[in-house]
Amino acid sequence: MVLGDASIPVTLLCDGHDAADSNSKQLQLESNKHMQDVLWALSYGMGEVRLQAAREIRKLTKTSARSRVYLAAAGAITPLVSMLKVSSAEVKEAALLALLNLAVRNERNKMRITKAGAIGPLVELLRSGQADLRESAAAAILTLSAADANKPVIGTSGAIPLLVDMLTTASIQGKVDAVIALSNLSTHAENVVSILKTGAGAPLILLLKDCKKSSKVAEKVMALLESLISYEEGRCSAVRESGGLLAIVEVLEEGSVQGREHAVGALLTMCQSNRRKYRETILQEGVIPGLLELTVQGTPSAQEKAKKLLELLRDSSQSQRSGHASPSASAVLESMFYDIAAHIEDAEVGAETTKRVLSEMVQLSREQSTQQRVMAYAPSDVSHPSLTTKAFSK
């Protein structure tokens, strides 16, 4: 088989490439001309013309990174922000969705939108009695909160209490967006204090109890709870809410890779803050099997945290066994767990045997933990799967 065709002059091949380049440039020029026309309509049009321009910007920026860059640089953001302040809900929605698309996957545009004064009007929309506007505003704040420079501005804007309120009053998607926005904001230390002051612990625990523990929602809730548990009020919330600590243990057992790491981090923080106060409470939720699994299956960070927590919990078990009472079967198992976990340093040395033994022991302990949980919670405390649970588990 001969590659190429000697009968076709090289100049014609080059001309073909030139023609393709020319067509591409022509299409780009036409696209730029269209975007300029849309910008003119947005900036100088009135009524319906301006409304349609905002809707067109939303379409142009939905999938095109180039359009996001071009339109933002050409001045689309300022008139769109001004449209958020008008009385028409239809105009507000069109502007809001256009700004949301401009901000997606573009850090610079996120900061431009905030600098243009969008946060104040967005907070007002969070107070709106119209659910669609309220939840679109939450989605916009979620997107803007991903930029580090925006977090202090959003944190002092009054948005946090409104986002926390959405955890119990919004639709499923609204709750998810509020959680992710709050999780983004919590990486700025001062915002964590603000979130705590709103009493966010209780609604977050309720949300965690109600969602599938391996879901992205649970992962984000757990990330936020880990931040809150750095403070005593956050720790008290986790313990005070019925089934709160159990929900965290379930994420440790069943969650995503990151969710499990956040869960063990939260429990470790609790135990380190006051072992006397929290060790027994954590042990009662049957945390040992999940911790042991993490020592061999978790991320390096999760493995390290799991080992530290096991050691802290072991101190409690040792103090109990130092008395005259005979150790229970559960206590003996836990002692074996601790001893094995303490010697898992080299994954290559007896890894398969260790994992098999651990798997068998974990299964036995998990069965015991399940029995303890069933006995610890009255039937009235076991809720039936709600619509929210079904939606979150999809």
JSON list of C-alpha atoms in Angstrom, two decimals, residues 144-350:
[
{"chain": "A", "resi": 144, "resn": "LEU", "atom": "CA", "xyz": [-18.57, 32.12, 42.35]},
{"chain": "A", "resi": 145, "resn": "SER", "atom": "CA", "xyz": [-17.56, 30.66, 45.73]},
{"chain": "A", "resi": 146, "resn": "ALA", "atom": "CA", "xyz": [-15.13, 28.29, 44.03]},
{"chain": "A", "resi": 147, "resn": "ALA", "atom": "CA", "xyz": [-12.75, 31.24, 43.52]},
{"chain": "A", "resi": 148, "resn": "ASP", "atom": "CA", "xyz": [-10.64, 31.87, 46.63]},
{"chain": "A", "resi": 149, "resn": "ALA", "atom": "CA", "xyz": [-10.71, 35.64, 46.14]},
{"chain": "A", "resi": 150, "resn": "ASN", "atom": "CA", "xyz": [-14.53, 35.65, 46.31]},
{"chain": "A", "resi": 151, "resn": "LYS", "atom": "CA", "xyz": [-14.91, 33.68, 49.55]},
{"chain": "A", "resi": 152, "resn": "PRO", "atom": "CA", "xyz": [-14.39, 36.55, 52.03]},
{"chain": "A", "resi": 153, "resn": "VAL", "atom": "CA", "xyz": [-16.74, 38.81, 50.03]},
{"chain": "A", "resi": 154, "resn": "ILE", "atom": "CA", "xyz": [-19.51, 36.22, 49.92]},
{"chain": "A", "resi": 155, "resn": "GLY", "atom": "CA", "xyz": [-18.93, 35.33, 53.57]},
{"chain": "A", "resi": 156, "resn": "THR", "atom": "CA", "xyz": [-19.64, 38.89, 54.73]},
{"chain": "A", "resi": 157, "resn": "SER", "atom": "CA", "xyz": [-22.52, 39.51, 52.32]},
{"chain": "A", "resi": 158, "resn": "GLY", "atom": "CA", "xyz": [-25.28, 37.86, 54.36]},
{"chain": "A", "resi": 159, "resn": "ALA", "atom": "CA", "xyz": [-25.44, 34.85, 52.04]},
{"chain": "A", "resi": 160, "resn": "ILE", "atom": "CA", "xyz": [-24.45, 32.22, 54.63]},
{"chain": "A", "resi": 161, "resn": "PRO", "atom": "CA", "xyz": [-27.62, 32.24, 56.80]},
{"chain": "A", "resi": 162, "resn": "LEU", "atom": "CA", "xyz": [-29.76, 32.13, 53.66]},
{"chain": "A", "resi": 163, "resn": "LEU", "atom": "CA", "xyz": [-27.82, 29.17, 52.27]},
{"chain": "A", "resi": 164, "resn": "VAL", "atom": "CA", "xyz": [-28.15, 27.36, 55.61]},
{"chain": "A", "resi": 165, "resn": "ASP", "atom": "CA", "xyz": [-31.90, 28.00, 55.56]},
{"chain": "A", "resi": 166, "resn": "MET", "atom": "CA", "xyz": [-32.04, 26.32, 52.13]},
{"chain": "A", "resi": 167, "resn": "LEU", "atom": "CA", "xyz": [-30.72, 23.10, 53.66]},
{"chain": "A", "resi": 168, "resn": "THR", "atom": "CA", "xyz": [-34.19, 22.49, 55.07]},
{"chain": "A", "resi": 169, "resn": "THR", "atom": "CA", "xyz": [-36.50, 24.49, 52.80]},
{"chain": "A", "resi": 170, "resn": "ALA", "atom": "CA", "xyz": [-35.23, 24.10, 49.23]},
{"chain": "A", "resi": 171, "resn": "SER", "atom": "CA", "xyz": [-35.75, 21.40, 46.63]},
{"chain": "A", "resi": 172, "resn": "ILE", "atom": "CA", "xyz": [-33.29, 18.52, 46.38]},
{"chain": "A", "resi": 173, "resn": "GLN", "atom": "CA", "xyz": [-31.14, 20.41, 43.88]},
{"chain": "A", "resi": 174, "resn": "GLY", "atom": "CA", "xyz": [-31.36, 23.57, 45.95]},
{"chain": "A", "resi": 175, "resn": "LYS", "atom": "CA", "xyz": [-30.13, 21.71, 49.03]},
{"chain": "A", "resi": 176, "resn": "VAL", "atom": "CA", "xyz": [-27.25, 20.20, 47.08]},
{"chain": "A", "resi": 177, "resn": "ASP", "atom": "CA", "xyz": [-26.20, 23.59, 45.69]},
{"chain": "A", "resi": 178, "resn": "ALA", "atom": "CA", "xyz": [-26.43, 25.18, 49.15]},
{"chain": "A", "resi": 179, "resn": "VAL", "atom": "CA", "xyz": [-24.27, 22.42, 50.68]},
{"chain": "A", "resi": 180, "resn": "ILE", "atom": "CA", "xyz": [-21.59, 22.75, 47.99]},
{"chain": "A", "resi": 181, "resn": "ALA", "atom": "CA", "xyz": [-21.58, 26.55, 48.25]},
{"chain": "A", "resi": 182, "resn": "LEU", "atom": "CA", "xyz": [-21.18, 26.36, 52.04]},
{"chain": "A", "resi": 183, "resn": "SER", "atom": "CA", "xyz": [-18.47, 23.71, 51.65]},
{"chain": "A", "resi": 184, "resn": "ASN", "atom": "CA", "xyz": [-16.58, 26.00, 49.24]},
{"chain": "A", "resi": 185, "resn": "LEU", "atom": "CA", "xyz": [-16.92, 28.95, 51.63]},
{"chain": "A", "resi": 186, "resn": "SER", "atom": "CA", "xyz": [-15.76, 26.88, 54.62]},
{"chain": "A", "resi": 187, "resn": "THR", "atom": "CA", "xyz": [-12.19, 26.74, 53.30]},
{"chain": "A", "resi": 188, "resn": "HIS", "atom": "CA", "xyz": [-11.93, 30.38, 54.45]},
{"chain": "A", "resi": 189, "resn": "ALA", "atom": "CA", "xyz": [-11.53, 30.19, 58.25]},
{"chain": "A", "resi": 190, "resn": "GLU", "atom": "CA", "xyz": [-13.71, 33.19, 59.12]},
{"chain": "A", "resi": 191, "resn": "ASN", "atom": "CA", "xyz": [-16.59, 31.72, 57.14]},
{"chain": "A", "resi": 192, "resn": "VAL", "atom": "CA", "xyz": [-16.53, 28.55, 59.26]},
{"chain": "A", "resi": 193, "resn": "VAL", "atom": "CA", "xyz": [-17.31, 30.65, 62.34]},
{"chain": "A", "resi": 194, "resn": "SER", "atom": "CA", "xyz": [-20.16, 32.36, 60.47]},
{"chain": "A", "resi": 195, "resn": "ILE", "atom": "CA", "xyz": [-21.59, 28.99, 59.40]},
{"chain": "A", "resi": 196, "resn": "LEU", "atom": "CA", "xyz": [-21.45, 27.73, 62.99]},
{"chain": "A", "resi": 197, "resn": "LYS", "atom": "CA", "xyz": [-23.28, 30.81, 64.27]},
{"chain": "A", "resi": 198, "resn": "THR", "atom": "CA", "xyz": [-26.23, 30.03, 61.99]},
{"chain": "A", "resi": 199, "resn": "GLY", "atom": "CA", "xyz": [-26.71, 26.64, 63.67]},
{"chain": "A", "resi": 200, "resn": "ALA", "atom": "CA", "xyz": [-25.83, 24.75, 60.50]},
{"chain": "A", "resi": 201, "resn": "GLY", "atom": "CA", "xyz": [-24.87, 21.57, 62.38]},
{"chain": "A", "resi": 202, "resn": "ALA", "atom": "CA", "xyz": [-28.41, 20.26, 62.85]},
{"chain": "A", "resi": 203, "resn": "PRO", "atom": "CA", "xyz": [-29.64, 20.62, 59.25]},
{"chain": "A", "resi": 204, "resn": "LEU", "atom": "CA", "xyz": [-26.37, 19.19, 57.93]},
{"chain": "A", "resi": 205, "resn": "ILE", "atom": "CA", "xyz": [-26.71, 16.12, 60.14]},
{"chain": "A", "resi": 206, "resn": "LEU", "atom": "CA", "xyz": [-30.32, 15.67, 59.02]},
{"chain": "A", "resi": 207, "resn": "LEU", "atom": "CA", "xyz": [-29.21, 15.90, 55.40]},
{"chain": "A", "resi": 208, "resn": "LEU", "atom": "CA", "xyz": [-26.40, 13.40, 55.99]},
{"chain": "A", "resi": 209, "resn": "LYS", "atom": "CA", "xyz": [-28.80, 10.94, 57.64]},
{"chain": "A", "resi": 210, "resn": "ASP", "atom": "CA", "xyz": [-31.20, 11.24, 54.70]},
{"chain": "A", "resi": 211, "resn": "CYS", "atom": "CA", "xyz": [-28.82, 10.79, 51.78]},
{"chain": "A", "resi": 212, "resn": "LYS", "atom": "CA", "xyz": [-26.96, 7.84, 50.33]},
{"chain": "A", "resi": 213, "resn": "LYS", "atom": "CA", "xyz": [-23.65, 7.66, 52.18]},
{"chain": "A", "resi": 214, "resn": "SER", "atom": "CA", "xyz": [-21.60, 7.02, 49.03]},
{"chain": "A", "resi": 215, "resn": "SER", "atom": "CA", "xyz": [-23.10, 9.99, 47.16]},
{"chain": "A", "resi": 216, "resn": "LYS", "atom": "CA", "xyz": [-21.42, 13.27, 46.26]},
{"chain": "A", "resi": 217, "resn": "VAL", "atom": "CA", "xyz": [-23.90, 15.02, 48.53]},
{"chain": "A", "resi": 218, "resn": "ALA", "atom": "CA", "xyz": [-22.72, 12.99, 51.54]},
{"chain": "A", "resi": 219, "resn": "GLU", "atom": "CA", "xyz": [-19.11, 13.73, 50.59]},
{"chain": "A", "resi": 220, "resn": "LYS", "atom": "CA", "xyz": [-19.74, 17.49, 50.54]},
{"chain": "A", "resi": 221, "resn": "VAL", "atom": "CA", "xyz": [-21.79, 17.43, 53.74]},
{"chain": "A", "resi": 222, "resn": "MET", "atom": "CA", "xyz": [-19.04, 15.43, 55.44]},
{"chain": "A", "resi": 223, "resn": "ALA", "atom": "CA", "xyz": [-16.36, 17.86, 54.23]},
{"chain": "A", "resi": 224, "resn": "LEU", "atom": "CA", "xyz": [-18.32, 20.73, 55.75]},
{"chain": "A", "resi": 225, "resn": "LEU", "atom": "CA", "xyz": [-18.98, 18.85, 58.99]},
{"chain": "A", "resi": 226, "resn": "GLU", "atom": "CA", "xyz": [-15.28, 18.07, 59.33]},
{"chain": "A", "resi": 227, "resn": "SER", "atom": "CA", "xyz": [-14.58, 21.83, 59.23]},
{"chain": "A", "resi": 228, "resn": "LEU", "atom": "CA", "xyz": [-17.32, 22.56, 61.78]},
{"chain": "A", "resi": 229, "resn": "ILE", "atom": "CA", "xyz": [-16.15, 19.78, 64.10]},
{"chain": "A", "resi": 230, "resn": "SER", "atom": "CA", "xyz": [-12.89, 21.68, 64.53]},
{"chain": "A", "resi": 231, "resn": "TYR", "atom": "CA", "xyz": [-14.97, 23.79, 66.94]},
{"chain": "A", "resi": 232, "resn": "GLU", "atom": "CA", "xyz": [-16.69, 22.59, 70.11]},
{"chain": "A", "resi": 233, "resn": "GLU", "atom": "CA", "xyz": [-20.10, 23.77, 68.93]},
{"chain": "A", "resi": 234, "resn": "GLY", "atom": "CA", "xyz": [-19.73, 21.66, 65.81]},
{"chain": "A", "resi": 235, "resn": "ARG", "atom": "CA", "xyz": [-18.75, 18.63, 67.88]},
{"chain": "A", "resi": 236, "resn": "CYS", "atom": "CA", "xyz": [-21.72, 19.13, 70.19]},
{"chain": "A", "resi": 237, "resn": "SER", "atom": "CA", "xyz": [-24.07, 19.32, 67.20]},
{"chain": "A", "resi": 238, "resn": "ALA", "atom": "CA", "xyz": [-22.83, 15.99, 65.85]},
{"chain": "A", "resi": 239, "resn": "VAL", "atom": "CA", "xyz": [-23.45, 14.30, 69.20]},
{"chain": "A", "resi": 240, "resn": "ARG", "atom": "CA", "xyz": [-26.62, 16.17, 70.13]},
{"chain": "A", "resi": 241, "resn": "GLU", "atom": "CA", "xyz": [-28.58, 15.23, 67.00]},
{"chain": "A", "resi": 242, "resn": "SER", "atom": "CA", "xyz": [-30.10, 11.77, 67.26]},
{"chain": "A", "resi": 243, "resn": "GLY", "atom": "CA", "xyz": [-28.20, 9.41, 64.97]},
{"chain": "A", "resi": 244, "resn": "GLY", "atom": "CA", "xyz": [-25.71, 12.12, 64.02]},
{"chain": "A", "resi": 245, "resn": "LEU", "atom": "CA", "xyz": [-22.58, 10.29, 65.04]},
{"chain": "A", "resi": 246, "resn": "LEU", "atom": "CA", "xyz": [-23.90, 7.06, 63.53]},
{"chain": "A", "resi": 247, "resn": "ALA", "atom": "CA", "xyz": [-24.38, 8.83, 60.17]},
{"chain": "A", "resi": 248, "resn": "ILE", "atom": "CA", "xyz": [-20.73, 9.91, 60.24]},
{"chain": "A", "resi": 249, "resn": "VAL", "atom": "CA", "xyz": [-19.65, 6.33, 61.04]},
{"chain": "A", "resi": 250, "resn": "GLU", "atom": "CA", "xyz": [-21.77, 5.09, 58.12]},
{"chain": "A", "resi": 251, "resn": "VAL", "atom": "CA", "xyz": [-19.96, 7.48, 55.77]},
{"chain": "A", "resi": 252, "resn": "LEU", "atom": "CA", "xyz": [-16.68, 6.13, 57.14]},
{"chain": "A", "resi": 253, "resn": "GLU", "atom": "CA", "xyz": [-17.89, 2.62, 56.23]},
{"chain": "A", "resi": 254, "resn": "GLU", "atom": "CA", "xyz": [-19.75, 3.21, 52.98]},
{"chain": "A", "resi": 255, "resn": "GLY", "atom": "CA", "xyz": [-18.73, 6.61, 51.65]},
{"chain": "A", "resi": 256, "resn": "SER", "atom": "CA", "xyz": [-16.66, 7.70, 48.67]},
{"chain": "A", "resi": 257, "resn": "VAL", "atom": "CA", "xyz": [-12.87, 7.76, 49.01]},
{"chain": "A", "resi": 258, "resn": "GLN", "atom": "CA", "xyz": [-12.93, 11.44, 49.98]},
{"chain": "A", "resi": 259, "resn": "GLY", "atom": "CA", "xyz": [-16.08, 11.06, 52.08]},
{"chain": "A", "resi": 260, "resn": "ARG", "atom": "CA", "xyz": [-14.42, 8.36, 54.20]},
{"chain": "A", "resi": 261, "resn": "GLU", "atom": "CA", "xyz": [-11.35, 10.54, 54.67]},
{"chain": "A", "resi": 262, "resn": "HIS", "atom": "CA", "xyz": [-13.49, 13.47, 55.86]},
{"chain": "A", "resi": 263, "resn": "ALA", "atom": "CA", "xyz": [-15.40, 11.16, 58.21]},
{"chain": "A", "resi": 264, "resn": "VAL", "atom": "CA", "xyz": [-12.31, 9.69, 59.88]},
{"chain": "A", "resi": 265, "resn": "GLY", "atom": "CA", "xyz": [-10.83, 13.18, 60.10]},
{"chain": "A", "resi": 266, "resn": "ALA", "atom": "CA", "xyz": [-13.94, 14.44, 61.88]},
{"chain": "A", "resi": 267, "resn": "LEU", "atom": "CA", "xyz": [-13.97, 11.57, 64.37]},
{"chain": "A", "resi": 268, "resn": "LEU", "atom": "CA", "xyz": [-10.24, 11.93, 65.02]},
{"chain": "A", "resi": 269, "resn": "THR", "atom": "CA", "xyz": [-10.67, 15.64, 65.72]},
{"chain": "A", "resi": 270, "resn": "MET", "atom": "CA", "xyz": [-13.45, 14.87, 68.18]},
{"chain": "A", "resi": 271, "resn": "CYS", "atom": "CA", "xyz": [-11.40, 12.28, 70.04]},
{"chain": "A", "resi": 272, "resn": "GLN", "atom": "CA", "xyz": [-8.27, 14.42, 70.09]},
{"chain": "A", "resi": 273, "resn": "SER", "atom": "CA", "xyz": [-10.20, 17.41, 71.42]},
{"chain": "A", "resi": 274, "resn": "ASN", "atom": "CA", "xyz": [-11.50, 15.52, 74.47]},
{"chain": "A", "resi": 275, "resn": "ARG", "atom": "CA", "xyz": [-10.91, 11.78, 74.63]},
{"chain": "A", "resi": 276, "resn": "ARG", "atom": "CA", "xyz": [-12.71, 11.39, 77.94]},
{"chain": "A", "resi": 277, "resn": "LYS", "atom": "CA", "xyz": [-15.84, 12.97, 76.49]},
{"chain": "A", "resi": 278, "resn": "TYR", "atom": "CA", "xyz": [-15.99, 11.37, 73.04]},
{"chain": "A", "resi": 279, "resn": "ARG", "atom": "CA", "xyz": [-14.19, 7.98, 73.04]},
{"chain": "A", "resi": 280, "resn": "GLU", "atom": "CA", "xyz": [-17.01, 5.90, 74.45]},
{"chain": "A", "resi": 281, "resn": "THR", "atom": "CA", "xyz": [-19.60, 7.68, 72.33]},
{"chain": "A", "resi": 282, "resn": "ILE", "atom": "CA", "xyz": [-17.63, 6.93, 69.17]},
{"chain": "A", "resi": 283, "resn": "LEU", "atom": "CA", "xyz": [-17.00, 3.30, 70.16]},
{"chain": "A", "resi": 284, "resn": "GLN", "atom": "CA", "xyz": [-20.70, 2.74, 70.84]},
{"chain": "A", "resi": 285, "resn": "GLU", "atom": "CA", "xyz": [-21.48, 3.42, 67.19]},
{"chain": "A", "resi": 286, "resn": "GLY", "atom": "CA", "xyz": [-19.40, 0.42, 66.07]},
{"chain": "A", "resi": 287, "resn": "VAL", "atom": "CA", "xyz": [-16.66, 2.43, 64.39]},
{"chain": "A", "resi": 288, "resn": "ILE", "atom": "CA", "xyz": [-13.92, -0.23, 64.68]},
{"chain": "A", "resi": 289, "resn": "PRO", "atom": "CA", "xyz": [-14.67, -2.30, 61.51]},
{"chain": "A", "resi": 290, "resn": "GLY", "atom": "CA", "xyz": [-14.68, 0.75, 59.26]},
{"chain": "A", "resi": 291, "resn": "LEU", "atom": "CA", "xyz": [-11.50, 2.11, 60.83]},
{"chain": "A", "resi": 292, "resn": "LEU", "atom": "CA", "xyz": [-9.71, -1.16, 60.35]},
{"chain": "A", "resi": 293, "resn": "GLU", "atom": "CA", "xyz": [-10.67, -1.29, 56.69]},
{"chain": "A", "resi": 294, "resn": "LEU", "atom": "CA", "xyz": [-9.32, 2.23, 56.24]},
{"chain": "A", "resi": 295, "resn": "THR", "atom": "CA", "xyz": [-5.92, 1.20, 57.60]},
{"chain": "A", "resi": 296, "resn": "VAL", "atom": "CA", "xyz": [-5.42, -0.98, 54.51]},
{"chain": "A", "resi": 297, "resn": "GLN", "atom": "CA", "xyz": [-7.81, 0.46, 51.91]},
{"chain": "A", "resi": 298, "resn": "GLY", "atom": "CA", "xyz": [-7.97, 4.21, 52.50]},
{"chain": "A", "resi": 299, "resn": "THR", "atom": "CA", "xyz": [-5.89, 7.01, 51.06]},
{"chain": "A", "resi": 300, "resn": "PRO", "atom": "CA", "xyz": [-2.50, 7.50, 52.77]},
{"chain": "A", "resi": 301, "resn": "SER", "atom": "CA", "xyz": [-4.01, 10.36, 54.77]},
{"chain": "A", "resi": 302, "resn": "ALA", "atom": "CA", "xyz": [-7.07, 8.29, 55.75]},
{"chain": "A", "resi": 303, "resn": "GLN", "atom": "CA", "xyz": [-4.87, 5.34, 56.76]},
{"chain": "A", "resi": 304, "resn": "GLU", "atom": "CA", "xyz": [-2.79, 7.55, 59.03]},
{"chain": "A", "resi": 305, "resn": "LYS", "atom": "CA", "xyz": [-5.85, 9.14, 60.62]},
{"chain": "A", "resi": 306, "resn": "ALA", "atom": "CA", "xyz": [-7.50, 5.73, 61.11]},
{"chain": "A", "resi": 307, "resn": "LYS", "atom": "CA", "xyz": [-4.42, 4.39, 62.90]},
{"chain": "A", "resi": 308, "resn": "LYS", "atom": "CA", "xyz": [-4.27, 7.45, 65.17]},
{"chain": "A", "resi": 309, "resn": "LEU", "atom": "CA", "xyz": [-7.94, 7.13, 66.03]},
{"chain": "A", "resi": 310, "resn": "LEU", "atom": "CA", "xyz": [-7.61, 3.40, 66.70]},
{"chain": "A", "resi": 311, "resn": "GLU", "atom": "CA", "xyz": [-4.79, 4.14, 69.12]},
{"chain": "A", "resi": 312, "resn": "LEU", "atom": "CA", "xyz": [-6.86, 6.76, 70.95]},
{"chain": "A", "resi": 313, "resn": "LEU", "atom": "CA", "xyz": [-9.80, 4.36, 71.18]},
{"chain": "A", "resi": 314, "resn": "ARG", "atom": "CA", "xyz": [-7.50, 1.57, 72.34]},
{"chain": "A", "resi": 315, "resn": "ASP", "atom": "CA", "xyz": [-6.51, 3.63, 75.37]},
{"chain": "A", "resi": 316, "resn": "SER", "atom": "CA", "xyz": [-10.14, 3.58, 76.40]},
{"chain": "A", "resi": 317, "resn": "SER", "atom": "CA", "xyz": [-10.41, -0.18, 75.95]},
{"chain": "A", "resi": 318, "resn": "GLN", "atom": "CA", "xyz": [-7.22, -0.75, 77.93]},
{"chain": "A", "resi": 319, "resn": "SER", "atom": "CA", "xyz": [-8.49, 1.30, 80.82]},
{"chain": "A", "resi": 320, "resn": "GLN", "atom": "CA", "xyz": [-11.70, -0.71, 80.84]},
{"chain": "A", "resi": 321, "resn": "ARG", "atom": "CA", "xyz": [-9.81, -4.03, 80.76]},
{"chain": "A", "resi": 322, "resn": "SER", "atom": "CA", "xyz": [-7.55, -2.98, 83.63]},
{"chain": "A", "resi": 323, "resn": "GLY", "atom": "CA", "xyz": [-10.49, -3.49, 86.01]},
{"chain": "A", "resi": 324, "resn": "HIS", "atom": "CA", "xyz": [-11.64, -6.78, 87.49]},
{"chain": "A", "resi": 325, "resn": "ALA", "atom": "CA", "xyz": [-14.40, -7.45, 84.97]},
{"chain": "A", "resi": 326, "resn": "SER", "atom": "CA", "xyz": [-13.73, -10.12, 82.35]},
{"chain": "A", "resi": 327, "resn": "PRO", "atom": "CA", "xyz": [-13.27, -8.74, 78.84]},
{"chain": "A", "resi": 328, "resn": "SER", "atom": "CA", "xyz": [-16.20, -9.24, 76.48]},
{"chain": "A", "resi": 329, "resn": "ALA", "atom": "CA", "xyz": [-15.90, -10.96, 73.12]},
{"chain": "A", "resi": 330, "resn": "SER", "atom": "CA", "xyz": [-16.19, -7.54, 71.47]},
{"chain": "A", "resi": 331, "resn": "ALA", "atom": "CA", "xyz": [-13.35, -6.18, 73.62]},
{"chain": "A", "resi": 332, "resn": "VAL", "atom": "CA", "xyz": [-11.12, -9.13, 72.68]},
{"chain": "A", "resi": 333, "resn": "LEU", "atom": "CA", "xyz": [-11.82, -8.56, 69.01]},
{"chain": "A", "resi": 334, "resn": "GLU", "atom": "CA", "xyz": [-11.07, -4.87, 69.35]},
{"chain": "A", "resi": 335, "resn": "SER", "atom": "CA", "xyz": [-7.75, -5.67, 71.05]},
{"chain": "A", "resi": 336, "resn": "MET", "atom": "CA", "xyz": [-6.84, -7.91, 68.12]},
{"chain": "A", "resi": 337, "resn": "PHE", "atom": "CA", "xyz": [-7.84, -5.17, 65.69]},
{"chain": "A", "resi": 338, "resn": "TYR", "atom": "CA", "xyz": [-5.58, -2.65, 67.34]},
{"chain": "A", "resi": 339, "resn": "ASP", "atom": "CA", "xyz": [-2.63, -5.05, 67.41]},
{"chain": "A", "resi": 340, "resn": "ILE", "atom": "CA", "xyz": [-2.96, -5.92, 63.73]},
{"chain": "A", "resi": 341, "resn": "ALA", "atom": "CA", "xyz": [-3.46, -2.30, 62.66]},
{"chain": "A", "resi": 342, "resn": "ALA", "atom": "CA", "xyz": [-0.39, -1.22, 64.61]},
{"chain": "A", "resi": 343, "resn": "HIS", "atom": "CA", "xyz": [1.80, -3.63, 62.61]},
{"chain": "A", "resi": 344, "resn": "ILE", "atom": "CA", "xyz": [0.49, -2.82, 59.13]},
{"chain": "A", "resi": 345, "resn": "GLU", "atom": "CA", "xyz": [3.42, -0.77, 57.88]},
{"chain": "A", "resi": 346, "resn": "ASP", "atom": "CA", "xyz": [4.54, -2.57, 54.73]},
{"chain": "A", "resi": 347, "resn": "ALA", "atom": "CA", "xyz": [1.70, -3.40, 52.35]},
{"chain": "A", "resi": 348, "resn": "GLU", "atom": "CA", "xyz": [3.94, -5.90, 50.52]},
{"chain": "A", "resi": 349, "resn": "VAL", "atom": "CA", "xyz": [4.60, -8.06, 53.57]},
{"chain": "A", "resi": 350, "resn": "GLY", "atom": "CA", "xyz": [1.82, -10.60, 53.91]}
]
